[in-house]
Every structure is written in C-alpha cells, then in structure tokens.
PDB file of C-alpha atoms in Angstrom:
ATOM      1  CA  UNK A   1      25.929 -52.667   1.442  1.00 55.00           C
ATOM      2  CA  UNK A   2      24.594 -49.841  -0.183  1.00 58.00           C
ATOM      3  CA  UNK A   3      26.066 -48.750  -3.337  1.00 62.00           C
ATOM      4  CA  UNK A   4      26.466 -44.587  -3.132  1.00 82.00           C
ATOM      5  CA  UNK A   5      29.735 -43.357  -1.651  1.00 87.00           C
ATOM      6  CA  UNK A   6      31.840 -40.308  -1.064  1.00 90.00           C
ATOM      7  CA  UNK A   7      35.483 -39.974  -1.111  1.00 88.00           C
ATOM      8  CA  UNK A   8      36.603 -37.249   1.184  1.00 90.00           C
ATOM      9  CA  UNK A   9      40.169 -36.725   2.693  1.00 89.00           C
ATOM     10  CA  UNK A  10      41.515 -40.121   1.699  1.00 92.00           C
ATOM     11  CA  UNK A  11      38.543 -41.656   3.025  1.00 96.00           C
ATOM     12  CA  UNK A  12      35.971 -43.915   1.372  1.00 96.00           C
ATOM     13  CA  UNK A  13      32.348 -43.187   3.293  1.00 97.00           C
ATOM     14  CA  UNK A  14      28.972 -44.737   3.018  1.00 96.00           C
ATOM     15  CA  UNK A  15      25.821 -44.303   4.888  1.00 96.00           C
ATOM     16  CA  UNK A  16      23.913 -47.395   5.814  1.00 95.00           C
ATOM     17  CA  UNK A  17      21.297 -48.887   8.007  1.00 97.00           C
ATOM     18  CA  UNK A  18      21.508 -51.717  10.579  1.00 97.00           C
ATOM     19  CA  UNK A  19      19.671 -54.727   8.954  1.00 97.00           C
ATOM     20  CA  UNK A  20      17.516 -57.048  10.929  1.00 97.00           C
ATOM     21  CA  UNK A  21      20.201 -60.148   9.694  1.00 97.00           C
ATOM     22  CA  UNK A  22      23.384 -58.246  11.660  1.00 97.00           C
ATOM     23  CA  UNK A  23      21.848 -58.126  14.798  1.00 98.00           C
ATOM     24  CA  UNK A  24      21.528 -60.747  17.814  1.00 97.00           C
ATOM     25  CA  UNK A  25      18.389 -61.525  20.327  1.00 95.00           C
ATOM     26  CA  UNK A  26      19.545 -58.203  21.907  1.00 96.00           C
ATOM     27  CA  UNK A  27      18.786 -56.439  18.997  1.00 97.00           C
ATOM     28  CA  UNK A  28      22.733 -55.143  19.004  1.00 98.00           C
ATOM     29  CA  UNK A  29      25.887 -55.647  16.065  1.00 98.00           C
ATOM     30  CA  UNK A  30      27.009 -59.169  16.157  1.00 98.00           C
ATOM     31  CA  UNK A  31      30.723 -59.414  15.621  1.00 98.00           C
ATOM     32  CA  UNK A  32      30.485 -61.101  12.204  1.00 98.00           C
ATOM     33  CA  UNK A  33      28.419 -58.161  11.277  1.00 98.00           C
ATOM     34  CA  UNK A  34      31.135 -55.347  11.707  1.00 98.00           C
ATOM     35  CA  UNK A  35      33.898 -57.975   9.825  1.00 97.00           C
ATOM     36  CA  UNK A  36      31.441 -57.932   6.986  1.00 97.00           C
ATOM     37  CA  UNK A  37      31.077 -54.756   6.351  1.00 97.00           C
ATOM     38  CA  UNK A  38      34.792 -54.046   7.087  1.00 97.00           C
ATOM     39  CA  UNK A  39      35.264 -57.035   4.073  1.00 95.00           C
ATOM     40  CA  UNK A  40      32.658 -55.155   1.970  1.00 94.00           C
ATOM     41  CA  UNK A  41      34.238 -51.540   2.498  1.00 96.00           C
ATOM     42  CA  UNK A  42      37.442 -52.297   2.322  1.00 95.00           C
ATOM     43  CA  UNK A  43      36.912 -54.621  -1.310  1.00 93.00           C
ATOM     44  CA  UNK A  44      34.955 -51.569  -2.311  1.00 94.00           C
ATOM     45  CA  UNK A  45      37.374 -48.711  -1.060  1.00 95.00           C
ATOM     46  CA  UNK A  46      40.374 -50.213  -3.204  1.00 92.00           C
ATOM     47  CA  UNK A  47      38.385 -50.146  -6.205  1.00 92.00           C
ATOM     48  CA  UNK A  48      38.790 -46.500  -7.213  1.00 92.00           C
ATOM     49  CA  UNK A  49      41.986 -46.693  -6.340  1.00 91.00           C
ATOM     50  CA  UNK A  50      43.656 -48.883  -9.136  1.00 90.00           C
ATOM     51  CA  UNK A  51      44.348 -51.865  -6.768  1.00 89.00           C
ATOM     52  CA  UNK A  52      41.053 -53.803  -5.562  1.00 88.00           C
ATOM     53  CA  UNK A  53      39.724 -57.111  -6.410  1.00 87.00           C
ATOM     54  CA  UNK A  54      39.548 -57.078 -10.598  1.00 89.00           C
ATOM     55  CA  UNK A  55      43.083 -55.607 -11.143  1.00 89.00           C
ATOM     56  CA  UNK A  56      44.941 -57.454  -8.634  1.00 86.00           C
ATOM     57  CA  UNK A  57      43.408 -60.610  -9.931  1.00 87.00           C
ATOM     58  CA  UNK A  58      44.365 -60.054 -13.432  1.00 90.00           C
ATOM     59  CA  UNK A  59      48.159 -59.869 -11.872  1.00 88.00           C
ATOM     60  CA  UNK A  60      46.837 -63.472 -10.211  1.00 89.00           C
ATOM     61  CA  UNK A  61      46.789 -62.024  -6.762  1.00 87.00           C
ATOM     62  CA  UNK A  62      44.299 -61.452  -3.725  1.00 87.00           C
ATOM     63  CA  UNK A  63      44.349 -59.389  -0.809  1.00 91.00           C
ATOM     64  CA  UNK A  64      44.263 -61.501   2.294  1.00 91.00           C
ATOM     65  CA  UNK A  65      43.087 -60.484   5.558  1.00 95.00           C
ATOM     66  CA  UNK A  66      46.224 -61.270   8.307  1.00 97.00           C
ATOM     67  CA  UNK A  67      45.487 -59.407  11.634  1.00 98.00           C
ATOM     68  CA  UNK A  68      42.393 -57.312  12.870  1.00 98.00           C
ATOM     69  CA  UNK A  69      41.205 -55.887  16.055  1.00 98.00           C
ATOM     70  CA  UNK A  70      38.072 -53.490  16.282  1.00 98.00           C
ATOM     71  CA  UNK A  71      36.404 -52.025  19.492  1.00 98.00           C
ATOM     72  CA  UNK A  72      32.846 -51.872  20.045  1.00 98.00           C
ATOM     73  CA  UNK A  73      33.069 -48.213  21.892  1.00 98.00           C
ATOM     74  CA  UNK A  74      28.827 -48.156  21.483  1.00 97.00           C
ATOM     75  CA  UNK A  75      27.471 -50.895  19.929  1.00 98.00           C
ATOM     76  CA  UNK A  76      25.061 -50.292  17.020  1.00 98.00           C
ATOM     77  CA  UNK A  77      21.574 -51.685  16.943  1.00 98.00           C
ATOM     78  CA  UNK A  78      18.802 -52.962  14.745  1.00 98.00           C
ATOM     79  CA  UNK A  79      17.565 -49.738  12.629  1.00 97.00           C
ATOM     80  CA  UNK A  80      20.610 -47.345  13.620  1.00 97.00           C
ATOM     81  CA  UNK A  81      21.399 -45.123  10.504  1.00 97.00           C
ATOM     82  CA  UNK A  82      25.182 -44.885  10.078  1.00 97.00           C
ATOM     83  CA  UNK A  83      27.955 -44.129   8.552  1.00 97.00           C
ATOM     84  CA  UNK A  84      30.990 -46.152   7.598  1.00 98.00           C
ATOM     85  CA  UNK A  85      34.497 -44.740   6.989  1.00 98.00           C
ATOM     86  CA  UNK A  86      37.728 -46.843   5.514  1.00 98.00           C
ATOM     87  CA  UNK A  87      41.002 -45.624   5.019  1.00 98.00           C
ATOM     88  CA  UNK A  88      44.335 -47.047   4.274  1.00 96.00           C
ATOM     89  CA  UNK A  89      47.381 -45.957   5.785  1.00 96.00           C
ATOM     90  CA  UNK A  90      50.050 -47.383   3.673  1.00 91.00           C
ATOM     91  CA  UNK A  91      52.595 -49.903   4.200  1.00 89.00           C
ATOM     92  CA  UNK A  92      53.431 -50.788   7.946  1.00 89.00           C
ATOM     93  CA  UNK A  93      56.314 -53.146   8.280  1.00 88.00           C
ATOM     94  CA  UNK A  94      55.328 -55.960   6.376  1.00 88.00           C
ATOM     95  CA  UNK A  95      51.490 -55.230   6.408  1.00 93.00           C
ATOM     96  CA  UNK A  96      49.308 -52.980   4.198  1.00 93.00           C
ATOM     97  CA  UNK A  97      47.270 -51.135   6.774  1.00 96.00           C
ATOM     98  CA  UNK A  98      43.510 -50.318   6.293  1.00 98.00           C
ATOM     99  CA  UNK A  99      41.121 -48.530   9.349  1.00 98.00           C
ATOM    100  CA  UNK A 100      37.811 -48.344   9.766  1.00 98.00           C
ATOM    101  CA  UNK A 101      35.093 -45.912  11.504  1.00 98.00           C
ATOM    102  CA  UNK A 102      31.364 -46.535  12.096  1.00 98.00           C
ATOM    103  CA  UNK A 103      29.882 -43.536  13.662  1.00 98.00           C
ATOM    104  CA  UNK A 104      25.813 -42.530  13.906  1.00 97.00           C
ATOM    105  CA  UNK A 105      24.630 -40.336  11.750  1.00 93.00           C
ATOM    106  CA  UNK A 106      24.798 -37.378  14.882  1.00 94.00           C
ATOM    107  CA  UNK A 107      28.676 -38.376  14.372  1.00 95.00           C
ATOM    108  CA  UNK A 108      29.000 -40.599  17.481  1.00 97.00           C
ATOM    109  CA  UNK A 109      31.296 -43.157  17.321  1.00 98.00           C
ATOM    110  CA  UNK A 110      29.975 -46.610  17.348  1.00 98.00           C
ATOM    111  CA  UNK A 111      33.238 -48.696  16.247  1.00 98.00           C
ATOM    112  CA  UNK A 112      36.433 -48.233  15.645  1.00 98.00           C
ATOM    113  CA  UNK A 113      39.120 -51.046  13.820  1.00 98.00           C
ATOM    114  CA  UNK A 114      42.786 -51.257  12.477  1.00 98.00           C
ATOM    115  CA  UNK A 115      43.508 -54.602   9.942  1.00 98.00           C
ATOM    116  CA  UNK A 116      46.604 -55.804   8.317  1.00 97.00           C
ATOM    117  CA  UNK A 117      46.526 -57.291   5.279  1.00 96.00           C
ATOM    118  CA  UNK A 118      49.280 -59.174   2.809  1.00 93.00           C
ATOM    119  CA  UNK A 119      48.758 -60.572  -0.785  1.00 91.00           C
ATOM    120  CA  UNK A 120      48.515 -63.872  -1.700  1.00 87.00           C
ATOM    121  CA  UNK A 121      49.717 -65.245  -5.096  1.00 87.00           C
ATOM    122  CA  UNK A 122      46.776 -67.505  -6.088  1.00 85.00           C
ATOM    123  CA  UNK A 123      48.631 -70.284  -7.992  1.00 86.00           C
ATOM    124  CA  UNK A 124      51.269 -70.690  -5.751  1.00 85.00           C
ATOM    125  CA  UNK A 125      49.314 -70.077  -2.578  1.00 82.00           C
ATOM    126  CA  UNK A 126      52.376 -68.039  -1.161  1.00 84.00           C
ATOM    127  CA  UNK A 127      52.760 -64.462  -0.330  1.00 86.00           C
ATOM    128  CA  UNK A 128      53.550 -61.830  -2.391  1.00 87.00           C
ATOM    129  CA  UNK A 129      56.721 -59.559  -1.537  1.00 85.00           C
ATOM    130  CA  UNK A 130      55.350 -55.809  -1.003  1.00 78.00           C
ATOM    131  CA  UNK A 131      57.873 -54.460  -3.484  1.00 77.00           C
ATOM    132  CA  UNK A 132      55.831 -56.185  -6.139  1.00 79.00           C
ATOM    133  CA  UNK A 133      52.766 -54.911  -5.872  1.00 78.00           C
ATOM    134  CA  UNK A 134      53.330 -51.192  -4.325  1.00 81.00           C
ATOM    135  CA  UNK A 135      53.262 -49.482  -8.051  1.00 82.00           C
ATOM    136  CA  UNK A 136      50.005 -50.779  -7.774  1.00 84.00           C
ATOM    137  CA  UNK A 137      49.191 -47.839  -4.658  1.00 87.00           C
ATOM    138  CA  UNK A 138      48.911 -44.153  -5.885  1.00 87.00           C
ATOM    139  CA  UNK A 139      51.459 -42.247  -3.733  1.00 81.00           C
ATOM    140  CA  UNK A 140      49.052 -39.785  -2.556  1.00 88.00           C
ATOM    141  CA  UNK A 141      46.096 -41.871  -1.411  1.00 92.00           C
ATOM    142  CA  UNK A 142      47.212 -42.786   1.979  1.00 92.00           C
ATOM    143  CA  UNK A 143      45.190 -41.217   4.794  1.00 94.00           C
ATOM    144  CA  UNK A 144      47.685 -40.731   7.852  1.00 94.00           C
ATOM    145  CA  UNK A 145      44.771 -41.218  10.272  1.00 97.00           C
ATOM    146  CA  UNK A 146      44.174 -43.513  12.945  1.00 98.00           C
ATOM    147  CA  UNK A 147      41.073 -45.309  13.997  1.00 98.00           C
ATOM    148  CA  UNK A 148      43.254 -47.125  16.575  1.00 98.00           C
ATOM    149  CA  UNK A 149      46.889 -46.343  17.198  1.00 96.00           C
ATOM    150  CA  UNK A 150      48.427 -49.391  17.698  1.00 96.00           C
ATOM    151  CA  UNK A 151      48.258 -51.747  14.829  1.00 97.00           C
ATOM    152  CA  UNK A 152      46.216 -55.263  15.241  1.00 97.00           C
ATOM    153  CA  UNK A 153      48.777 -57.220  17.656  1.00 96.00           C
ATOM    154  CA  UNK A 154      49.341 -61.050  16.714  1.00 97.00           C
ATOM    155  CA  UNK A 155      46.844 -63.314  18.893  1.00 98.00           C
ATOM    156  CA  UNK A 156      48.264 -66.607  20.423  1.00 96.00           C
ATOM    157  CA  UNK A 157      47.436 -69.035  22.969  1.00 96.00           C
ATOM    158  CA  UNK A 158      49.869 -68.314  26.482  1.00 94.00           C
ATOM    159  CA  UNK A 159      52.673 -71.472  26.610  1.00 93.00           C
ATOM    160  CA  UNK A 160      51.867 -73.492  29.095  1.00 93.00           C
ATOM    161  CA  UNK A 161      47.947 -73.821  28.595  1.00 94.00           C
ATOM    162  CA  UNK A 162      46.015 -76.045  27.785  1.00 93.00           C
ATOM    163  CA  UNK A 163      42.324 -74.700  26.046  1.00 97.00           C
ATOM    164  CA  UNK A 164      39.936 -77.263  26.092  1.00 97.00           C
ATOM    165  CA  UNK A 165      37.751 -78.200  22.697  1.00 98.00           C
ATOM    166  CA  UNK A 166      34.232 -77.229  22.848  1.00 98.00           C
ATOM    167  CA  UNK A 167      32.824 -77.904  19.150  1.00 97.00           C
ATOM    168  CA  UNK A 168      33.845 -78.745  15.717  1.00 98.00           C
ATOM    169  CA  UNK A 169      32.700 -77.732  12.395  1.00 96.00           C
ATOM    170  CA  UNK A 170      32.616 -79.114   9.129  1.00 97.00           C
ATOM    171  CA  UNK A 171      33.827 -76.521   6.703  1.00 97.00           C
ATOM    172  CA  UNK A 172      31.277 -76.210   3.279  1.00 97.00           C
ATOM    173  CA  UNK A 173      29.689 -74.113   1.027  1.00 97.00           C
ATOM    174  CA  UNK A 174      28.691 -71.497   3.057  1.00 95.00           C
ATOM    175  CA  UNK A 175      31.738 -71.014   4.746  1.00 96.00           C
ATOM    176  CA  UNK A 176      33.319 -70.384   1.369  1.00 94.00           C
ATOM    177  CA  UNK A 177      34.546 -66.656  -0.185  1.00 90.00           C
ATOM    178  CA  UNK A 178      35.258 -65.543  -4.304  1.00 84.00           C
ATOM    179  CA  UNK A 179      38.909 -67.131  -3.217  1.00 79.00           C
ATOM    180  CA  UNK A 180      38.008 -70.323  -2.600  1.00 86.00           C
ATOM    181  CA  UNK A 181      38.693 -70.536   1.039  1.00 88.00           C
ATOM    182  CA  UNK A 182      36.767 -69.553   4.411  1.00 94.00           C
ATOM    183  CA  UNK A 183      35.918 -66.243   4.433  1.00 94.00           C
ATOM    184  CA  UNK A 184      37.482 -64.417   7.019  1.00 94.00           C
ATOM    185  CA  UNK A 185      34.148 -63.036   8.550  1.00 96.00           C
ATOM    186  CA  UNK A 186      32.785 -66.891   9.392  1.00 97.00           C
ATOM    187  CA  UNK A 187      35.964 -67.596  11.667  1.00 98.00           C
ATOM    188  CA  UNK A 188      34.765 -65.076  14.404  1.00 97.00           C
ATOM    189  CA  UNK A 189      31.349 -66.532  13.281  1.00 97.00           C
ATOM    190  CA  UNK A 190      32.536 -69.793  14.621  1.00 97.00           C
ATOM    191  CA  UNK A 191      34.169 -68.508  17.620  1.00 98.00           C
ATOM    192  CA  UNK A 192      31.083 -66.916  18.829  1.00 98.00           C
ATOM    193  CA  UNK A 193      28.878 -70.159  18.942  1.00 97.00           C
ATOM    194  CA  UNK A 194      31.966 -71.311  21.511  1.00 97.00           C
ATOM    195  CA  UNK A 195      29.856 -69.751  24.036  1.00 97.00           C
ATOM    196  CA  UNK A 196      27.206 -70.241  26.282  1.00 96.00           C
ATOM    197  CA  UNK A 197      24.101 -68.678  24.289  1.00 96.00           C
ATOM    198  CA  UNK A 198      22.385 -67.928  27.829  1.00 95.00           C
ATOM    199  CA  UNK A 199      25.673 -65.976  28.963  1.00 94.00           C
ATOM    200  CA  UNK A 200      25.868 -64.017  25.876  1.00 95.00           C
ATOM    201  CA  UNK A 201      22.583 -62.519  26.924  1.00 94.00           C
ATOM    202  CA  UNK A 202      24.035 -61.053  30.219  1.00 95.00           C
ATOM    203  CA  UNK A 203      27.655 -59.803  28.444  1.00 96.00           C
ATOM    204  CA  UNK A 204      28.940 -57.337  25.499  1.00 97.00           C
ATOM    205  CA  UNK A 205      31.288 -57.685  23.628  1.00 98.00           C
ATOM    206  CA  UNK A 206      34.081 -54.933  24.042  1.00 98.00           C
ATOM    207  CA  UNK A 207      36.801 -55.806  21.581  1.00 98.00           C
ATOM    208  CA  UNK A 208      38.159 -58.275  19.126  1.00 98.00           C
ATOM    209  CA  UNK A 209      41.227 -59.014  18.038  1.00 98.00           C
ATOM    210  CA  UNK A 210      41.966 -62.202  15.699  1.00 98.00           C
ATOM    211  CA  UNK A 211      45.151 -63.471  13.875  1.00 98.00           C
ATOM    212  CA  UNK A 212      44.525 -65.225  10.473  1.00 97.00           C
ATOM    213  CA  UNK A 213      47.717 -67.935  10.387  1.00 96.00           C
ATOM    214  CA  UNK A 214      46.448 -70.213   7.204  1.00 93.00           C
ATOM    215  CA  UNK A 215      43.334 -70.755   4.811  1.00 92.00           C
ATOM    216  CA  UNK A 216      40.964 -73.806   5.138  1.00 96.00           C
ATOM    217  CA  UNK A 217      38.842 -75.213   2.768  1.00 96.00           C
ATOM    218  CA  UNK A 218      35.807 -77.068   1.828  1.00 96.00           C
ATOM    219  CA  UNK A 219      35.642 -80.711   3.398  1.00 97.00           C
ATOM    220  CA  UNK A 220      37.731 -79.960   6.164  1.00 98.00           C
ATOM    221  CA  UNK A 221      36.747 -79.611   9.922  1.00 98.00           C
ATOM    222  CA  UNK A 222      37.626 -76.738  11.947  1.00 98.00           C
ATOM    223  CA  UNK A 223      38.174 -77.980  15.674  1.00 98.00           C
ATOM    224  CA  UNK A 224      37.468 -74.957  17.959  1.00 98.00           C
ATOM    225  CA  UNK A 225      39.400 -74.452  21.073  1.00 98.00           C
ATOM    226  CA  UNK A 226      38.930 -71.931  24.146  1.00 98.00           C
ATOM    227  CA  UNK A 227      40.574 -70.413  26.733  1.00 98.00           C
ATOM    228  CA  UNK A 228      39.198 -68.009  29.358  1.00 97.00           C
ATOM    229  CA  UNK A 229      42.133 -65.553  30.102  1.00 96.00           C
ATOM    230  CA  UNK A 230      42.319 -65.016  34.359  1.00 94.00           C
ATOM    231  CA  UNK A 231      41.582 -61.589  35.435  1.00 93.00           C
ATOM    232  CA  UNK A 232      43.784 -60.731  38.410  1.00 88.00           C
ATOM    233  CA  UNK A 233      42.902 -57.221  38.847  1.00 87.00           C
ATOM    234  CA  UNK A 234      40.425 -54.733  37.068  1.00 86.00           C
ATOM    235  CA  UNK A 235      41.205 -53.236  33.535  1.00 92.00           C
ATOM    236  CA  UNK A 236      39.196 -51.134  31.075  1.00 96.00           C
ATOM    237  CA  UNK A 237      38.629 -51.931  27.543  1.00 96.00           C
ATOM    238  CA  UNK A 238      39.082 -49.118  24.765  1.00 96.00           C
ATOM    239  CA  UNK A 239      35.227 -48.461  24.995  1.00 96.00           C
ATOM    240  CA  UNK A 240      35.870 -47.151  28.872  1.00 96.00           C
ATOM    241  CA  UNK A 241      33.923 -50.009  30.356  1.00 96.00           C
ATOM    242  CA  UNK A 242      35.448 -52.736  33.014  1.00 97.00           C
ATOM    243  CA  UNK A 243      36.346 -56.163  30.898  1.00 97.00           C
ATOM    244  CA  UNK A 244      34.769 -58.801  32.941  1.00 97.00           C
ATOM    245  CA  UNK A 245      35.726 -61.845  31.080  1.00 97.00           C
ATOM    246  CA  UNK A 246      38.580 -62.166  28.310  1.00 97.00           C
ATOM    247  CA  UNK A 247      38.745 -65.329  26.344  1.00 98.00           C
ATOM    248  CA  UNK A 248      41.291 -66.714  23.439  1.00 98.00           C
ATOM    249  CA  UNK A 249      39.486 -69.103  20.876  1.00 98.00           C
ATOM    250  CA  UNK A 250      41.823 -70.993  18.434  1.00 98.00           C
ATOM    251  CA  UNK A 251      40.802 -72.935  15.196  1.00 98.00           C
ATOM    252  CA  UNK A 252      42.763 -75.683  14.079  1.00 98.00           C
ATOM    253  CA  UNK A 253      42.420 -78.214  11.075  1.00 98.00           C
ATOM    254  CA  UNK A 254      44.511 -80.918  12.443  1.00 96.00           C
ATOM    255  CA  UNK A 255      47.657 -79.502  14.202  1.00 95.00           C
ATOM    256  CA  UNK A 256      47.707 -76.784  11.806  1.00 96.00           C
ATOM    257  CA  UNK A 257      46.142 -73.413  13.282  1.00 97.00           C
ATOM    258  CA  UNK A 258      43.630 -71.605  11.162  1.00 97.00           C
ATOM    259  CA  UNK A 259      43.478 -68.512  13.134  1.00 98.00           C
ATOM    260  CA  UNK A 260      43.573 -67.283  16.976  1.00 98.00           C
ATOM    261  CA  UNK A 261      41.344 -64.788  18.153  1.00 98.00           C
ATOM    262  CA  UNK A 262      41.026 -62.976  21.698  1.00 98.00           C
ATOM    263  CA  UNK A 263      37.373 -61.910  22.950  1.00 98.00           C
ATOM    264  CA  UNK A 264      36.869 -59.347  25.634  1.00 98.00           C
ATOM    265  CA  UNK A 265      33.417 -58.582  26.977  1.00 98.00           C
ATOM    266  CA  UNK A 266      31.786 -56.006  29.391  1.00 97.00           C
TER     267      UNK A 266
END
C-alpha cells in the first residue's frame, strides 16, 4: 500500500496499482485482495483522525472487523492503476460504519463495500460499549456517503441444512494479525480454496458478504463447511450481472463458529 494520500470531503484516498500477488490465474482481484486493502485503508484512514491503531491501543483496545459485504461491480486486474476511497459514516446501531470505493483512474467504479466494526478490550477479550470510546471520534469527520446503502447484513447458515465439510486447516503463523488472532482477510482466504479450482476458472465472483462471530488462534484447526444456496428463479447481483451460483461457507473451531460468509458468482 502506497504511502501518499489525500483527504478530501471526509474521505481518505490513495492511488495504487494492481500487484502481480492480488491477482488469480485470470489475471483478475482475488477476494482476499480487496479485504486487504480495505484492512490497510481503513488502519490507515483512522490514523489522522485521533482514533486508529496506536491511540486506541494505549486505551488497551482494537478495532475488530464484525460484518462486511463488498461488490465486485468490474473487477480490477493485474496492472490496473486505481484509486481507493474510505470513509466512515459514524455510529450505526451498535456498529461503527466504514465504506469503501475502488474506482480506475478514468473514475470507473471497480468495487464498492460497507463494514461494521466494534472494539475489543484486549485483556478481557470482550467488547467495548460505544459510549466509551466515541470522544475518541471528532464530531465532524463523518462522511454521510454511501458506497452501499444497506449496511453488511449478518450471514448464517438456513435452519434445517445440513453443509457438508470439504477441508480443514490448521491455523499458524501466517494466519496470524498485530492482535494475535486470524486476520480477518485469511478467513475469505480459506473459503475460497472450498472450491473447485477448475470451476473458478469458468465463474466471477459478484459479491461477498461475511459475518465475523469469534477470533481463533494459533494451534487451532478451522473446519470449513459449504453450502450451495438453490436458485429457484433468476436474480441480479449489485454489479447488474445474473448470479449463477450462491454459496454459504462457515468456519468452525469445534462447535464454536468462527465466521459465516455468503459467495455469489456470475
């Protein structure tokens, strides 16, 4: 992530190129890709700002991803230049909201995301009530803007079902982030190697949502179930294009769910 940026109408805005590493076979985004930059921009945006990663940790806190969902409207690929916009929008029931926009350099959107975070106390591992943090947020640095209108729904498996396990993983080193647990970015990482590598080839992905319920750690094993949502009739993702296959993956270390995240692909 490059290190110039602009603040401009509440918004925090880089320009950047697509590396080599963020792309797939196809030469397009991966998923993982977009959540790490979102990670990076959003870490980076809240710096300025009085509350990002330094300050709340001296008041032994974190900000903790909870909910996400970003659309793919045109996917970027290998060598695009573009430009990466994050805003936050204030408090939203009992989330902190935060947007983001990655457009070409023409202005063309690319994709387009809404997250909800909370903060976690780090020695008690709990959350922190909103009322003690908020002084933290300068009243007029809320941008009012939305990438996507509807904030990141909660993502569950259907009653009833019963998703089948297709892999396991043994949580480590790499998995880790500057908290201590799995970084947020390698659970969709996880979910996408769920899939049948020679399928990916024919589909793209349209939209992601994904629900964060509790932290893993080092030594455990993430067991990796999926679901393929049926498709009665025709619908349209966000991006305009028919979904042709929707599919819930959940992660769970024992019978304790890590997060639940819903895939939709053109």
């Amino acid at each position: 992530m490059v290190k110039d940026y602009e603040i401009k109408g509440g918004k925090y805005i880089i320009e950047d190129v697509v590396s080599c590493y963020d792309v797939d076979s196809n030469i397009r985004m991966k998923p993982v890709a977009f959540m790490n930059i979102a990670q990076e921009m959003a870490t980076r945006a809240a710096d300025p700002l009085g509350f990002g990663y330094n300050e709340m940790l001296k008041k032994d806190m974190a900000w903790v991803l909870s909910r996400m969902h970003f659309v793919f409207m045109d996917t970027p690929l290998w060598n695009d230049e573009i430009v990466v916009s994050t805003w936050h929008k204030g408090i939203g029931g009992p989330f902190f909201l935060r947007d983001f926009s990655l457009s070409g350099t023409n202005g063309k959107v690319k994709v387009i995301g809404t997250s909800s975070w909370v903060v976690l106390d780090l020695s008690k591992r709990s959350m922190v009530r909103l009322a003690e943090f908020i002084d933290m947020i300068p009243e007029d640095s809320a941008c009012h803007e939305n990438a996507i209108e509807t904030p990141a729904s909660k993502v569950m498996m259907p009653r009833g079902v019963e998703p089948r396990l297709v892999r396991s993983e043994a949580l480590g080193y790499s998995d880790t982030d500057m908290n201590g647990h799995t970084n947020n970015a390698r659970y969709i990482q996880h979910a996408m190697n769920c899939f049948d590598y020679a399928e990916l080839q024919k589909l793209s992905v349209a939209e992601v949502f994904i629900t964060f319920s509790h932290e893993t750690l080092p030594g455990e094993t993430l067991d990796l179930y999926m679901y393929d949502e049926p498709l009665n009739e025709p619908k349209l993702s966000m991006n305009g294009k028919s979904i042709v296959r929707s599919t819930l993956i959940e992660g769970r270390v024992g019978e304790r769910q890590a997060f639940c995240t819903r895939i939709l692909f053109n």
